N, CA, C and O atoms as a MOPAC input file, in Angstrom:
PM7 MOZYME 1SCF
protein

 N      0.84700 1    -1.18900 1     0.00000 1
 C      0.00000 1     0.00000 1     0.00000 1
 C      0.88400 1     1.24000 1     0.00000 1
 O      1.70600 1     1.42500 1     0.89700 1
 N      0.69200 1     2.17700 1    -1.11700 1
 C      1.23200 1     3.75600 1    -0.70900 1
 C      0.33600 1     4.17100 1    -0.60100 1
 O     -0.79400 1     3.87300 1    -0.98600 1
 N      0.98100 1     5.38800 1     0.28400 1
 C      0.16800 1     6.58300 1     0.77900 1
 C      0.42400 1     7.94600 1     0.53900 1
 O      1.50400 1     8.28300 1     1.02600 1
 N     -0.17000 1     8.84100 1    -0.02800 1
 C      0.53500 1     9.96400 1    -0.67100 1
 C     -0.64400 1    11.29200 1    -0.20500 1
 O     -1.70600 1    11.71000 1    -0.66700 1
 N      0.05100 1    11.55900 1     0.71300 1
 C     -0.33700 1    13.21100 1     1.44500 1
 C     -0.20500 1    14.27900 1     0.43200 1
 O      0.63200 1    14.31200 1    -0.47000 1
 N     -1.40600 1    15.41000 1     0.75900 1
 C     -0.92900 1    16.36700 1     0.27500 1
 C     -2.05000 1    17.42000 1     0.52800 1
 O     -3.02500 1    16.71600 1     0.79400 1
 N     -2.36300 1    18.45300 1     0.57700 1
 C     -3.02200 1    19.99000 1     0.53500 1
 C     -2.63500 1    20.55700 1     1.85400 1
 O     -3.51400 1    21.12800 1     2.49900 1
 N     -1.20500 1    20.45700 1     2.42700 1
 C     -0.74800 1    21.30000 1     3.58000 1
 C     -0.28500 1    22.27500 1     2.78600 1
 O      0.19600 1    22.20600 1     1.65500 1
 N     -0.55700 1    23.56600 1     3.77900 1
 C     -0.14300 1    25.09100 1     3.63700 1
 C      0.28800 1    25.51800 1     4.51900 1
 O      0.69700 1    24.87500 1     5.48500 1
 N      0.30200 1    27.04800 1     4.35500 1
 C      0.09500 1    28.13500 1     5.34600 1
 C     -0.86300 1    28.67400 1     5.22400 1
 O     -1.11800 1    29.07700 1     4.08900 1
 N     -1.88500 1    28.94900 1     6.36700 1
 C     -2.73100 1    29.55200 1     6.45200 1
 C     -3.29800 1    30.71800 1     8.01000 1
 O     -2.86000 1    30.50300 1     9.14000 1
 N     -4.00200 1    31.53200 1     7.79200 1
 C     -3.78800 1    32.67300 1     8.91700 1
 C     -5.10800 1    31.83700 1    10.16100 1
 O     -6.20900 1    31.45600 1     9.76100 1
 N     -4.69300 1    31.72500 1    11.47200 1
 C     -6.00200 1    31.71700 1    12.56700 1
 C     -7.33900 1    31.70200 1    11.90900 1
 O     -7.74800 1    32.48300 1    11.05000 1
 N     -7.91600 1    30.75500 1    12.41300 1
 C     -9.41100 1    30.56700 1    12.07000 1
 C     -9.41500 1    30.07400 1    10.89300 1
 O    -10.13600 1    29.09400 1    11.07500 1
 N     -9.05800 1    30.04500 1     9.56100 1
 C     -8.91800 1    29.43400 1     8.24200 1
 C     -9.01400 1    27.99700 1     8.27900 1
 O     -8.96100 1    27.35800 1     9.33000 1
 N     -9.19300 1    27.34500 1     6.82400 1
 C     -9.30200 1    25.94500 1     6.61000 1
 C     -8.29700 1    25.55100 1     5.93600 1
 O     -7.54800 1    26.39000 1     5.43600 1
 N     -8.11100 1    24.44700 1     5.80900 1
 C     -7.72800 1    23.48400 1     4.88800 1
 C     -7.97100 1    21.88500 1     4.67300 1
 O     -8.27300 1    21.19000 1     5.64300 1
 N     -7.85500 1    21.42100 1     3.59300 1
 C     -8.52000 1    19.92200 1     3.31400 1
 C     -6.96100 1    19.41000 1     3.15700 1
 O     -6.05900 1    19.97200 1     2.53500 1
 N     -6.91500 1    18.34700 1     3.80000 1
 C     -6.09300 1    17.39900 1     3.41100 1
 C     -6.23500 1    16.41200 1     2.82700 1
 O     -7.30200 1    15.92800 1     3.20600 1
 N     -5.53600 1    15.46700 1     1.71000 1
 C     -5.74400 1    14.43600 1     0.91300 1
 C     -4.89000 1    13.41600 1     1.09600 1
 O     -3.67700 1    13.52500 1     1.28000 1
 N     -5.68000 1    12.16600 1     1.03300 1
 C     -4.38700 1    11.09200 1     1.50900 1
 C     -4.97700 1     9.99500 1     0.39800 1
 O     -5.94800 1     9.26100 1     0.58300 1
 N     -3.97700 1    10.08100 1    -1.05100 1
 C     -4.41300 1     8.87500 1    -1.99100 1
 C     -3.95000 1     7.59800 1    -1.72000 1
 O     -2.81800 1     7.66100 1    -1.24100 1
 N     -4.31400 1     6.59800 1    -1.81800 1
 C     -3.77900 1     5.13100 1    -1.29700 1
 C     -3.97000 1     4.49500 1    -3.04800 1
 O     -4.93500 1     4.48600 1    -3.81300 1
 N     -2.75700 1     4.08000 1    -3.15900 1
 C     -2.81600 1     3.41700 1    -3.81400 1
 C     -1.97500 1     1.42900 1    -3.94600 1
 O     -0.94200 1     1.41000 1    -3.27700 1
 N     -2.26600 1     0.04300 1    -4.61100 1
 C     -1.31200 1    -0.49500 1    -4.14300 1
 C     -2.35200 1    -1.66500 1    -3.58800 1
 O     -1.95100 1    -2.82800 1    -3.53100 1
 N     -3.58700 1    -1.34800 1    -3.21700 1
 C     -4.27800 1    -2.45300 1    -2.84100 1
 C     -5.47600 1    -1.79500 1    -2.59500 1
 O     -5.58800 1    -0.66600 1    -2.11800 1
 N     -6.67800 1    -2.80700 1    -3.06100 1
 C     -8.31800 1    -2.16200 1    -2.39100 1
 C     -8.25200 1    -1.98800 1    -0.84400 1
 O     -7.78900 1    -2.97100 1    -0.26500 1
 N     -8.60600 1    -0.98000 1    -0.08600 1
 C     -8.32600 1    -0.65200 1     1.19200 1
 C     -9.68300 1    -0.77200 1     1.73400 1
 O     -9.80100 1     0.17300 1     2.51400 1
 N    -10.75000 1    -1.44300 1     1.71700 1
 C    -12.00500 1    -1.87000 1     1.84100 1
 C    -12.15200 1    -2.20900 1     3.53700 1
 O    -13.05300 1    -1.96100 1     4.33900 1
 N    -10.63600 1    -2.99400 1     3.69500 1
 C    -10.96400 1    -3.54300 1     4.90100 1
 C     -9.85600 1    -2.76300 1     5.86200 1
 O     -9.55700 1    -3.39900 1     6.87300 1
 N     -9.35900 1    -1.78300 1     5.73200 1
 C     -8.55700 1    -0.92600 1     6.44500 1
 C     -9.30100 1     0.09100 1     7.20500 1
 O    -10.40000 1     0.41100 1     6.75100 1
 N     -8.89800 1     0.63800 1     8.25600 1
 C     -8.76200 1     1.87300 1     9.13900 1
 C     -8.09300 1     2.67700 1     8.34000 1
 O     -7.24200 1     2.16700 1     7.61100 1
 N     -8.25900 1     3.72200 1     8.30500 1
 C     -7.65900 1     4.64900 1     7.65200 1
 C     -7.18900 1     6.24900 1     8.70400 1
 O     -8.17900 1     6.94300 1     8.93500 1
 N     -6.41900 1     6.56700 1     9.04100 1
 C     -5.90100 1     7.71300 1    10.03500 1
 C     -4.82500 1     8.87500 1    10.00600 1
 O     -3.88200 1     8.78600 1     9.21900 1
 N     -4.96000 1    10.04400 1    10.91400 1
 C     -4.38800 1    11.14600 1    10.11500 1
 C     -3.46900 1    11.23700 1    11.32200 1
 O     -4.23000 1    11.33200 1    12.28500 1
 N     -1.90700 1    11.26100 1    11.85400 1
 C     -1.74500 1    11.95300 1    12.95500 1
 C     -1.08200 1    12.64700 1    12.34100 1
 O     -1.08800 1    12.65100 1    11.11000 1
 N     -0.22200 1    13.53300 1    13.19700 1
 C      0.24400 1    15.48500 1    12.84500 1
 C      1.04200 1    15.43100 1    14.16700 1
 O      0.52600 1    15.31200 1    15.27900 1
 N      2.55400 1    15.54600 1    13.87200 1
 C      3.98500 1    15.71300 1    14.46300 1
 C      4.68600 1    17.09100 1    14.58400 1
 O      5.37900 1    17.51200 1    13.65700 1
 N      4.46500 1    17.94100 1    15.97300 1
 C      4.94800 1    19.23100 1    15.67000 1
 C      6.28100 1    19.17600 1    16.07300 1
 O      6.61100 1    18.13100 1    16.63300 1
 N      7.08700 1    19.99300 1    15.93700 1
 C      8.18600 1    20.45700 1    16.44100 1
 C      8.90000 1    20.17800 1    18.18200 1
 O      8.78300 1    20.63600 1    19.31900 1
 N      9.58300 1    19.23500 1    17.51700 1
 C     10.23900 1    19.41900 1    19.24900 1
 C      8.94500 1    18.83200 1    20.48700 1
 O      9.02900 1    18.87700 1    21.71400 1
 N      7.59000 1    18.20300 1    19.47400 1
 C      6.79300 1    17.22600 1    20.59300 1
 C      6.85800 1    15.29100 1    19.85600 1
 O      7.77600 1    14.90700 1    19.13100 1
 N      5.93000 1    14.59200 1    20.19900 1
 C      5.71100 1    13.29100 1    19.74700 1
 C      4.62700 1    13.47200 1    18.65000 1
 O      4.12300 1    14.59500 1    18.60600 1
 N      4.17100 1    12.51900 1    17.72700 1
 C      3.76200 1    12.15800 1    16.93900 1
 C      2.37200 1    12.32500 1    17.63500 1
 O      2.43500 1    12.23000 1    18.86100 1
 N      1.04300 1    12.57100 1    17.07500 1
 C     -0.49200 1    12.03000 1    17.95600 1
 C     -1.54100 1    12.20900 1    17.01500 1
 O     -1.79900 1    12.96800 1    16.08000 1
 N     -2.12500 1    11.10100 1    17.67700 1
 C     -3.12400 1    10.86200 1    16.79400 1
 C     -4.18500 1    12.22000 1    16.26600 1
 O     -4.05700 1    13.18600 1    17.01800 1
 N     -4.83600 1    12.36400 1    15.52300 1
 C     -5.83500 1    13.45300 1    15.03200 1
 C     -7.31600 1    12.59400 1    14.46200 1
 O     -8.44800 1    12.78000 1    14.90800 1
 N     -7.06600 1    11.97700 1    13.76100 1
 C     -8.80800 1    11.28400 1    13.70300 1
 C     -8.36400 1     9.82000 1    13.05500 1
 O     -7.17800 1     9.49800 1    12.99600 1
 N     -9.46300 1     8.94800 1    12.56500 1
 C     -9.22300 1     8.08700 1    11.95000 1
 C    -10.64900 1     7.31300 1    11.48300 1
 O    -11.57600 1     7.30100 1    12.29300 1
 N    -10.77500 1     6.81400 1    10.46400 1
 C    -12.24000 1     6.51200 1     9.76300 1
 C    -12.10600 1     4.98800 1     9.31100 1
 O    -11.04900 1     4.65700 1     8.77500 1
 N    -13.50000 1     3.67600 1     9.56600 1
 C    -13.15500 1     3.17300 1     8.61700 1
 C    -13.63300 1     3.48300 1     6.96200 1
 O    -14.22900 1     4.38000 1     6.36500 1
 N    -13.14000 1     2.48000 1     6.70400 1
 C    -13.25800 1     2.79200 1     5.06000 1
 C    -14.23400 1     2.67300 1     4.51600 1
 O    -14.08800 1     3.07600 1     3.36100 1
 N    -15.66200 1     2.16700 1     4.78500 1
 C    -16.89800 1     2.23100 1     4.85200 1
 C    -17.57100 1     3.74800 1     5.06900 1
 O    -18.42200 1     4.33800 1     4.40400 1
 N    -16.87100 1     4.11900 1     6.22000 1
 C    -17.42800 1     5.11400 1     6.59000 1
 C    -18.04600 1     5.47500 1     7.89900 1
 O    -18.14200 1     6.57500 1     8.44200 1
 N    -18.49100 1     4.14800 1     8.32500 1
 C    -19.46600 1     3.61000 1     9.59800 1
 C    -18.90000 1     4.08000 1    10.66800 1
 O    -19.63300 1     4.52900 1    11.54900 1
 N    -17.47100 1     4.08700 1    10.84200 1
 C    -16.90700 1     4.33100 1    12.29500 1
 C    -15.92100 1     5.30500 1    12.07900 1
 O    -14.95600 1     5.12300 1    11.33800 1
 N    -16.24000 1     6.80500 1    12.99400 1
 C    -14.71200 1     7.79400 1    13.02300 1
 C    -14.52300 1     7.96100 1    14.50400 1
 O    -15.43800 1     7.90800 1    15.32700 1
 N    -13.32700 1     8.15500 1    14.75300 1
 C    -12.70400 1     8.90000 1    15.99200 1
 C    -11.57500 1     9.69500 1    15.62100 1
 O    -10.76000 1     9.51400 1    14.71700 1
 N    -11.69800 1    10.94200 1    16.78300 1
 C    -11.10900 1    12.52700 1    16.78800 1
 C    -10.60300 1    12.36800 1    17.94100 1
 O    -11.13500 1    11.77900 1    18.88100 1
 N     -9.75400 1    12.78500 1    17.92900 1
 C     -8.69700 1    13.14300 1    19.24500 1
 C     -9.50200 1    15.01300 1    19.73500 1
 O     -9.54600 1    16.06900 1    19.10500 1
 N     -9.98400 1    14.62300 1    21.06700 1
 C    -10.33700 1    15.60900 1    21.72500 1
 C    -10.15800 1    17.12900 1    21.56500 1
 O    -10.89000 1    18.03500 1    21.96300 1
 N     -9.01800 1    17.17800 1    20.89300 1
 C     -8.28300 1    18.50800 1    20.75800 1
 C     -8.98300 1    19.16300 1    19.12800 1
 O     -9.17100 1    20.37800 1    19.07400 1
 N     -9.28600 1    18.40800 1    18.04100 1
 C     -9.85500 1    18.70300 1    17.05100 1
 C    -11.63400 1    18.33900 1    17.07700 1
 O    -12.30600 1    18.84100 1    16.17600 1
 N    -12.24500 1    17.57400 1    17.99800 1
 C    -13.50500 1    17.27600 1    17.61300 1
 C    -14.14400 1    18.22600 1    17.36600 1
 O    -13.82200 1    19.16700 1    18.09000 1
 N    -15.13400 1    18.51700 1    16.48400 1
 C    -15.52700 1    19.74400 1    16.20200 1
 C    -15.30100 1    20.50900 1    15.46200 1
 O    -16.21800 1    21.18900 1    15.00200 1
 N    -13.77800 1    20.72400 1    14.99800 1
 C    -13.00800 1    21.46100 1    14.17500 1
 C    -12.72300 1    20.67200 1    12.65200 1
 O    -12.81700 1    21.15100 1    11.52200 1
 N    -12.36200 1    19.35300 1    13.05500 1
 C    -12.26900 1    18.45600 1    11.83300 1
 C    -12.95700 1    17.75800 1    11.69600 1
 O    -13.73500 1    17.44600 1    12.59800 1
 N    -12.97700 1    16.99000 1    10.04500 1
 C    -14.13100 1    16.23600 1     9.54300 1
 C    -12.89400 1    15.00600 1     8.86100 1
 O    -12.01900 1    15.47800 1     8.13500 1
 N    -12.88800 1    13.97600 1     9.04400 1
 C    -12.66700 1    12.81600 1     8.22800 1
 C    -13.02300 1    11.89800 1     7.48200 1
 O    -13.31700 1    10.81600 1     7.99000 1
 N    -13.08600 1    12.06900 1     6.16600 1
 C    -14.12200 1    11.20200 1     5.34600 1
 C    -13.44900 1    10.72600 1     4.23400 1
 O    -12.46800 1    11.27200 1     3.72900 1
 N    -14.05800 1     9.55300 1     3.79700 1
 C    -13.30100 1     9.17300 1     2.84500 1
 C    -14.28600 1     9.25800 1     1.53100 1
 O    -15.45400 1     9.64300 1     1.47600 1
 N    -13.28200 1     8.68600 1     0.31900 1
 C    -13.89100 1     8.80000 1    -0.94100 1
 C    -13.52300 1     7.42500 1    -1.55700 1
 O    -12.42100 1     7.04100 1    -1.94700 1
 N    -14.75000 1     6.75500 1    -1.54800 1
 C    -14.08100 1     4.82800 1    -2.08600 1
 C    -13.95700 1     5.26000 1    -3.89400 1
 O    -13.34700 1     4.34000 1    -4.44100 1
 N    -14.21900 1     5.99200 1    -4.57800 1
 C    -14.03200 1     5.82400 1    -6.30100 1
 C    -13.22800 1     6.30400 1    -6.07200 1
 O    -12.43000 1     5.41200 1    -6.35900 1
 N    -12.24800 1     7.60300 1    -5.52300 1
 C    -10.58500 1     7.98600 1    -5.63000 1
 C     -9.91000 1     7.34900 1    -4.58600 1
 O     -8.85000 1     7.83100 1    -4.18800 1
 N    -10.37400 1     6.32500 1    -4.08000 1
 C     -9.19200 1     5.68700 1    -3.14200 1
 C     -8.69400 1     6.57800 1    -2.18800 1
 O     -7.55600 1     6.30800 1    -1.80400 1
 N     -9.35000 1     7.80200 1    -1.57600 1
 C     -8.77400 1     8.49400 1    -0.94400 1
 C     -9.73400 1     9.32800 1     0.34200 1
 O    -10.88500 1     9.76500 1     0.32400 1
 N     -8.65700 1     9.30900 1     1.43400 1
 C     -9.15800 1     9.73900 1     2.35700 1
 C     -8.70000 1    11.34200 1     2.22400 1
 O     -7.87200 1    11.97200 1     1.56600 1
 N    -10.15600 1    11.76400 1     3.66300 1
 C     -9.52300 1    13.73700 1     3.31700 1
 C     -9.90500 1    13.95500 1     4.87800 1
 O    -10.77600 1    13.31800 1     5.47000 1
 N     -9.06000 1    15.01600 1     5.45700 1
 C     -9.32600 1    15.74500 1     6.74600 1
 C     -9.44300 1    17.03900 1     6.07200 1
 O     -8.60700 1    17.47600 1     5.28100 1
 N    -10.48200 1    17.61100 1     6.41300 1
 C    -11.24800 1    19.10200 1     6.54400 1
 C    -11.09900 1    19.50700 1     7.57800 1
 O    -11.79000 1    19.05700 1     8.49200 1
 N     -9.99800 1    20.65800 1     7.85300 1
 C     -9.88700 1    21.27000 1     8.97100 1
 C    -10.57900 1    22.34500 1     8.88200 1
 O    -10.46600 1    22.96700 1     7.82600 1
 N    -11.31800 1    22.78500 1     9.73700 1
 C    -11.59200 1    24.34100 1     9.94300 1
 C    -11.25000 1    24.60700 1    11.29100 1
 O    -10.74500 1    23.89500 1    12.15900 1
 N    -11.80800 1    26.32400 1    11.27800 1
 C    -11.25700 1    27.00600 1    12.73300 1
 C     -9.92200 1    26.67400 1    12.98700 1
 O     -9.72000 1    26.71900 1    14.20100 1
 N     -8.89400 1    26.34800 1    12.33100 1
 C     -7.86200 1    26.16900 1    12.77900 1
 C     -6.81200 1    27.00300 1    13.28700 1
 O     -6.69300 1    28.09300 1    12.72700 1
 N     -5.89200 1    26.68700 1    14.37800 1
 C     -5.68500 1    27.41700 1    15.68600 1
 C     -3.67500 1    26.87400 1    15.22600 1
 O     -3.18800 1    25.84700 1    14.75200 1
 N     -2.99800 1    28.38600 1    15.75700 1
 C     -1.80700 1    27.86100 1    15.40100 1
 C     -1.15000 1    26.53400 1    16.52000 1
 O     -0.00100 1    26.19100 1    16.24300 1
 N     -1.66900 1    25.96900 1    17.45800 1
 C     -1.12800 1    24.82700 1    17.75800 1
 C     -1.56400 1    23.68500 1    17.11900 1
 O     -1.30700 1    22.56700 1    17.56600 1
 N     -2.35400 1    23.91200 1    15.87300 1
 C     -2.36800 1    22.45700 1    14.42300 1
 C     -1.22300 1    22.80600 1    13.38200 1
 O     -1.12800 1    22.31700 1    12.25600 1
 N     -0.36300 1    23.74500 1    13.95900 1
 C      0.77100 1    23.50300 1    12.93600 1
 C      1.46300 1    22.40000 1    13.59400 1
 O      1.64700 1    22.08200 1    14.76900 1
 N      1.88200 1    21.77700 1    12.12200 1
 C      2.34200 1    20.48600 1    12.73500 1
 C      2.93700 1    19.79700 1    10.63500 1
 O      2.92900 1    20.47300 1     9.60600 1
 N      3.33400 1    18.34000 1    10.81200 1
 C      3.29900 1    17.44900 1    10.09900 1
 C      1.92800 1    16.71300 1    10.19800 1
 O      1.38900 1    16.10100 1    11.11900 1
 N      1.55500 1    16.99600 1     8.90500 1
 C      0.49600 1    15.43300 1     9.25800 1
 C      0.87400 1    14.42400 1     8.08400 1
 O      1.44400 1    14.57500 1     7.00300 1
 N      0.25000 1    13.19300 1     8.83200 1
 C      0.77600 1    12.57000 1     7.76600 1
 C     -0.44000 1    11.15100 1     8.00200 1
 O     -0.66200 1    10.53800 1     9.04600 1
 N     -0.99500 1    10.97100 1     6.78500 1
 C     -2.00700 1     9.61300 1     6.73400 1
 C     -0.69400 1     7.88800 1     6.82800 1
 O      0.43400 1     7.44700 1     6.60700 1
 N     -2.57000 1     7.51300 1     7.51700 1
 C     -1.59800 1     6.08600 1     7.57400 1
 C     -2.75400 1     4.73500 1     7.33000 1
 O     -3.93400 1     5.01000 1     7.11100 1
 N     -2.44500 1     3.77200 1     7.37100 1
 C     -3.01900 1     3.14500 1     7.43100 1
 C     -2.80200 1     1.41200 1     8.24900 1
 O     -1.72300 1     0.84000 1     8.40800 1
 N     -4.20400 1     0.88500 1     8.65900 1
 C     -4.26700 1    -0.23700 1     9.74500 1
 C     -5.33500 1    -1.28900 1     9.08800 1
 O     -6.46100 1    -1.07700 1     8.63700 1
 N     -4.41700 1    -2.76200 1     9.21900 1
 C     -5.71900 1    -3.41000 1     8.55300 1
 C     -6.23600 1    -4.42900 1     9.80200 1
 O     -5.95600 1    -5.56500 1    10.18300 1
 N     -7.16000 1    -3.34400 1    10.21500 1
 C     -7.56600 1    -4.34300 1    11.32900 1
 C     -9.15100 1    -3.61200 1    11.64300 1
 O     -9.45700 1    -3.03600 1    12.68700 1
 N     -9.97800 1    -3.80200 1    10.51800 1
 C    -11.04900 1    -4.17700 1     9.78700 1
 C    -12.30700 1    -4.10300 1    10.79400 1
 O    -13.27800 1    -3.39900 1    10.51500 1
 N    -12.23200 1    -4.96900 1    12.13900 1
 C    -13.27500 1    -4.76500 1    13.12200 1
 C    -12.61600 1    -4.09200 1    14.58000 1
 O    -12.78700 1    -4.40900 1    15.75700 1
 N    -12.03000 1    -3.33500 1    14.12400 1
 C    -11.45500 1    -2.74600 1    15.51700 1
 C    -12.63200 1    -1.36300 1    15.91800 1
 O    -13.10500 1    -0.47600 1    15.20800 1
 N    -12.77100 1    -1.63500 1    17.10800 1
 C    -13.81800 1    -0.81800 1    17.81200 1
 C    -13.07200 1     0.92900 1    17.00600 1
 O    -12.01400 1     1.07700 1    16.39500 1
 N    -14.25000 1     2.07100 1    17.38900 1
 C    -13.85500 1     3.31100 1    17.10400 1
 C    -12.87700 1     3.83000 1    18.11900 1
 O    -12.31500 1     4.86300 1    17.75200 1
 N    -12.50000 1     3.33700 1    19.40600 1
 C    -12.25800 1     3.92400 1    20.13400 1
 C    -10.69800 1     3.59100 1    19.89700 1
 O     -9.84200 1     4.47300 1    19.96100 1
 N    -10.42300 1     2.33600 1    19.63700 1
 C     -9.01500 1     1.61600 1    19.55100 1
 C     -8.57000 1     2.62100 1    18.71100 1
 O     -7.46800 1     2.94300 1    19.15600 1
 N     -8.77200 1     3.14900 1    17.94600 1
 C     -8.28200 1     4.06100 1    16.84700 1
 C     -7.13800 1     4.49700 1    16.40700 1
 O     -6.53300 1     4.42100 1    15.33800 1
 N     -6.83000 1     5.27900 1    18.09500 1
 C     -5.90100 1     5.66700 1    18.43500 1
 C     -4.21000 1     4.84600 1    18.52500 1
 O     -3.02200 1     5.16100 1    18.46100 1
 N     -5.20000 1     3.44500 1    18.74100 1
 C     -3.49800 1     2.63000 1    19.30100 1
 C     -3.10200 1     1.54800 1    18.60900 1
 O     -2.27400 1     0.70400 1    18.95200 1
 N     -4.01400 1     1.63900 1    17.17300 1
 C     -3.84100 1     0.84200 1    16.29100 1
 C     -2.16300 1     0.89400 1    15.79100 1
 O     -1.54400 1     1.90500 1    16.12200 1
 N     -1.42900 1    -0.17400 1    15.00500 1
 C     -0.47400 1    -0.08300 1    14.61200 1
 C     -0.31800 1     0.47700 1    13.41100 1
 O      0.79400 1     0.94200 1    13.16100 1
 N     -1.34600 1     0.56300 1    12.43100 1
 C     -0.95100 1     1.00000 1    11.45700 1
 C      0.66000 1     1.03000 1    10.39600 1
 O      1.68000 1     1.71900 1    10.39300 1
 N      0.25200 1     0.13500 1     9.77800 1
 C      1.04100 1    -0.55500 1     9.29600 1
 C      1.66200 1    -0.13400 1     8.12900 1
 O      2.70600 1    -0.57000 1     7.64500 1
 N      0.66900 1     1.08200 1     7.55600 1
 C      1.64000 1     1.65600 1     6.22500 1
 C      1.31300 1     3.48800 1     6.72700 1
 O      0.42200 1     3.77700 1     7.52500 1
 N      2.05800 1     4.33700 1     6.19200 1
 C      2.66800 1     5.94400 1     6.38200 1
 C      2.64200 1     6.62700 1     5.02500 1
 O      3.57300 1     6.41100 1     4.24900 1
 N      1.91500 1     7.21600 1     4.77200 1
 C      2.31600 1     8.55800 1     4.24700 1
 C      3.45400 1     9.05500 1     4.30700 1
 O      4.19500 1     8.41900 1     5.05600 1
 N      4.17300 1    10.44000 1     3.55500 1
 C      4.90900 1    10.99400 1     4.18200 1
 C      5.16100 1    12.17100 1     4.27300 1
 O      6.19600 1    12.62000 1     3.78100 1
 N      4.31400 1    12.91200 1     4.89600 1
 C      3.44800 1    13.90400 1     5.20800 1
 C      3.12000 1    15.05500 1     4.50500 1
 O      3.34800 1    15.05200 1     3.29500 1
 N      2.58100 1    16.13800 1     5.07000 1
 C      2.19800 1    17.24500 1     4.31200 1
 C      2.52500 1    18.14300 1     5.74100 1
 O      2.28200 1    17.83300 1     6.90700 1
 N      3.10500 1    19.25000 1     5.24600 1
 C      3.34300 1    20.52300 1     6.66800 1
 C      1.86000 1    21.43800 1     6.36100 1
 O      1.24300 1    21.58100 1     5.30500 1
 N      1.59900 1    21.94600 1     7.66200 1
 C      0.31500 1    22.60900 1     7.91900 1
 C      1.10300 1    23.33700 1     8.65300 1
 O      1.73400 1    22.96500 1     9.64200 1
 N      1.06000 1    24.80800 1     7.97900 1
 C      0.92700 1    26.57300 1     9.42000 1
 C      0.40300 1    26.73900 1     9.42700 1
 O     -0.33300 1    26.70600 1     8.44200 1
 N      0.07300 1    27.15100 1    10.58600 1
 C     -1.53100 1    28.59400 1    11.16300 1
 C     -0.51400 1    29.24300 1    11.69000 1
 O      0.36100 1    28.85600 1    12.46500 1
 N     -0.77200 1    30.59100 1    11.04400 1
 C     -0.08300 1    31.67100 1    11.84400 1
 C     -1.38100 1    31.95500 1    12.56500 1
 O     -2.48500 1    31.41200 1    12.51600 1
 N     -0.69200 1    33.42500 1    13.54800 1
 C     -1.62000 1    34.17400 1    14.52800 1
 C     -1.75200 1    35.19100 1    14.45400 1
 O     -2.49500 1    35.77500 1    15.24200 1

């Protein structure tokens, strides 16, 4: 499976942006699909994650509300819609993916995810 990130910018407080994560390499039908975002000088953390159906998402506390994760099964590709975004979502993000198909929404987070993107940079200035 590749994974190929991309619609990071710069953008000013409060502004949007969509992120795109094409998978290509295998039907991803039965995958988790997930976004985390690596800032500067912290750890890696999770940001949302969807399955590929659609049926099940989880958001890391810090974006619920702000982001949307959805996928698109005819382009093989997942997207995070950020809005309201706040300069502590500058960061790396970078899609990934987990094939572990019946994992509850909540596991989301601590899945292994087994294939990476390799990322897209996101600024919010202030």
């Amino acid at each position: 499976v590749q994974l190929q990130a991309s619609g990071g910018g710069l953008v000013q407080a409060g502004g949007s942006l969509r992120l795109s994560c094409a998978a290509s390499g295998r039907t991803l039908g039965s995958y988790i699909m997930g976004w985390f975002r690596q800032a500067p000088g912290k750890e890696r953390e999770f940001v949302a994650a969807i399955s590929w159906s659609g049926g099940r998402r989880y958001y890391a506390d810090s974006v619920k509300g702000r982001f949307t994760i959805s996928t698109d099964n005819a382009k093989n590709t997942v997207y995070l819609q950020m809005n309201s975004l706040k300069p502590e979502d500058t960061a790396v993000y970078y899609c990934a993916a987990d094939r572990s198909p019946t994992a509850l929404a909540t596991m989301f987070p601590y899945l292994i995810y087994d294939y990476w993107g390799q990322g897209t940079q996101v600024t919010v200035s202030s």
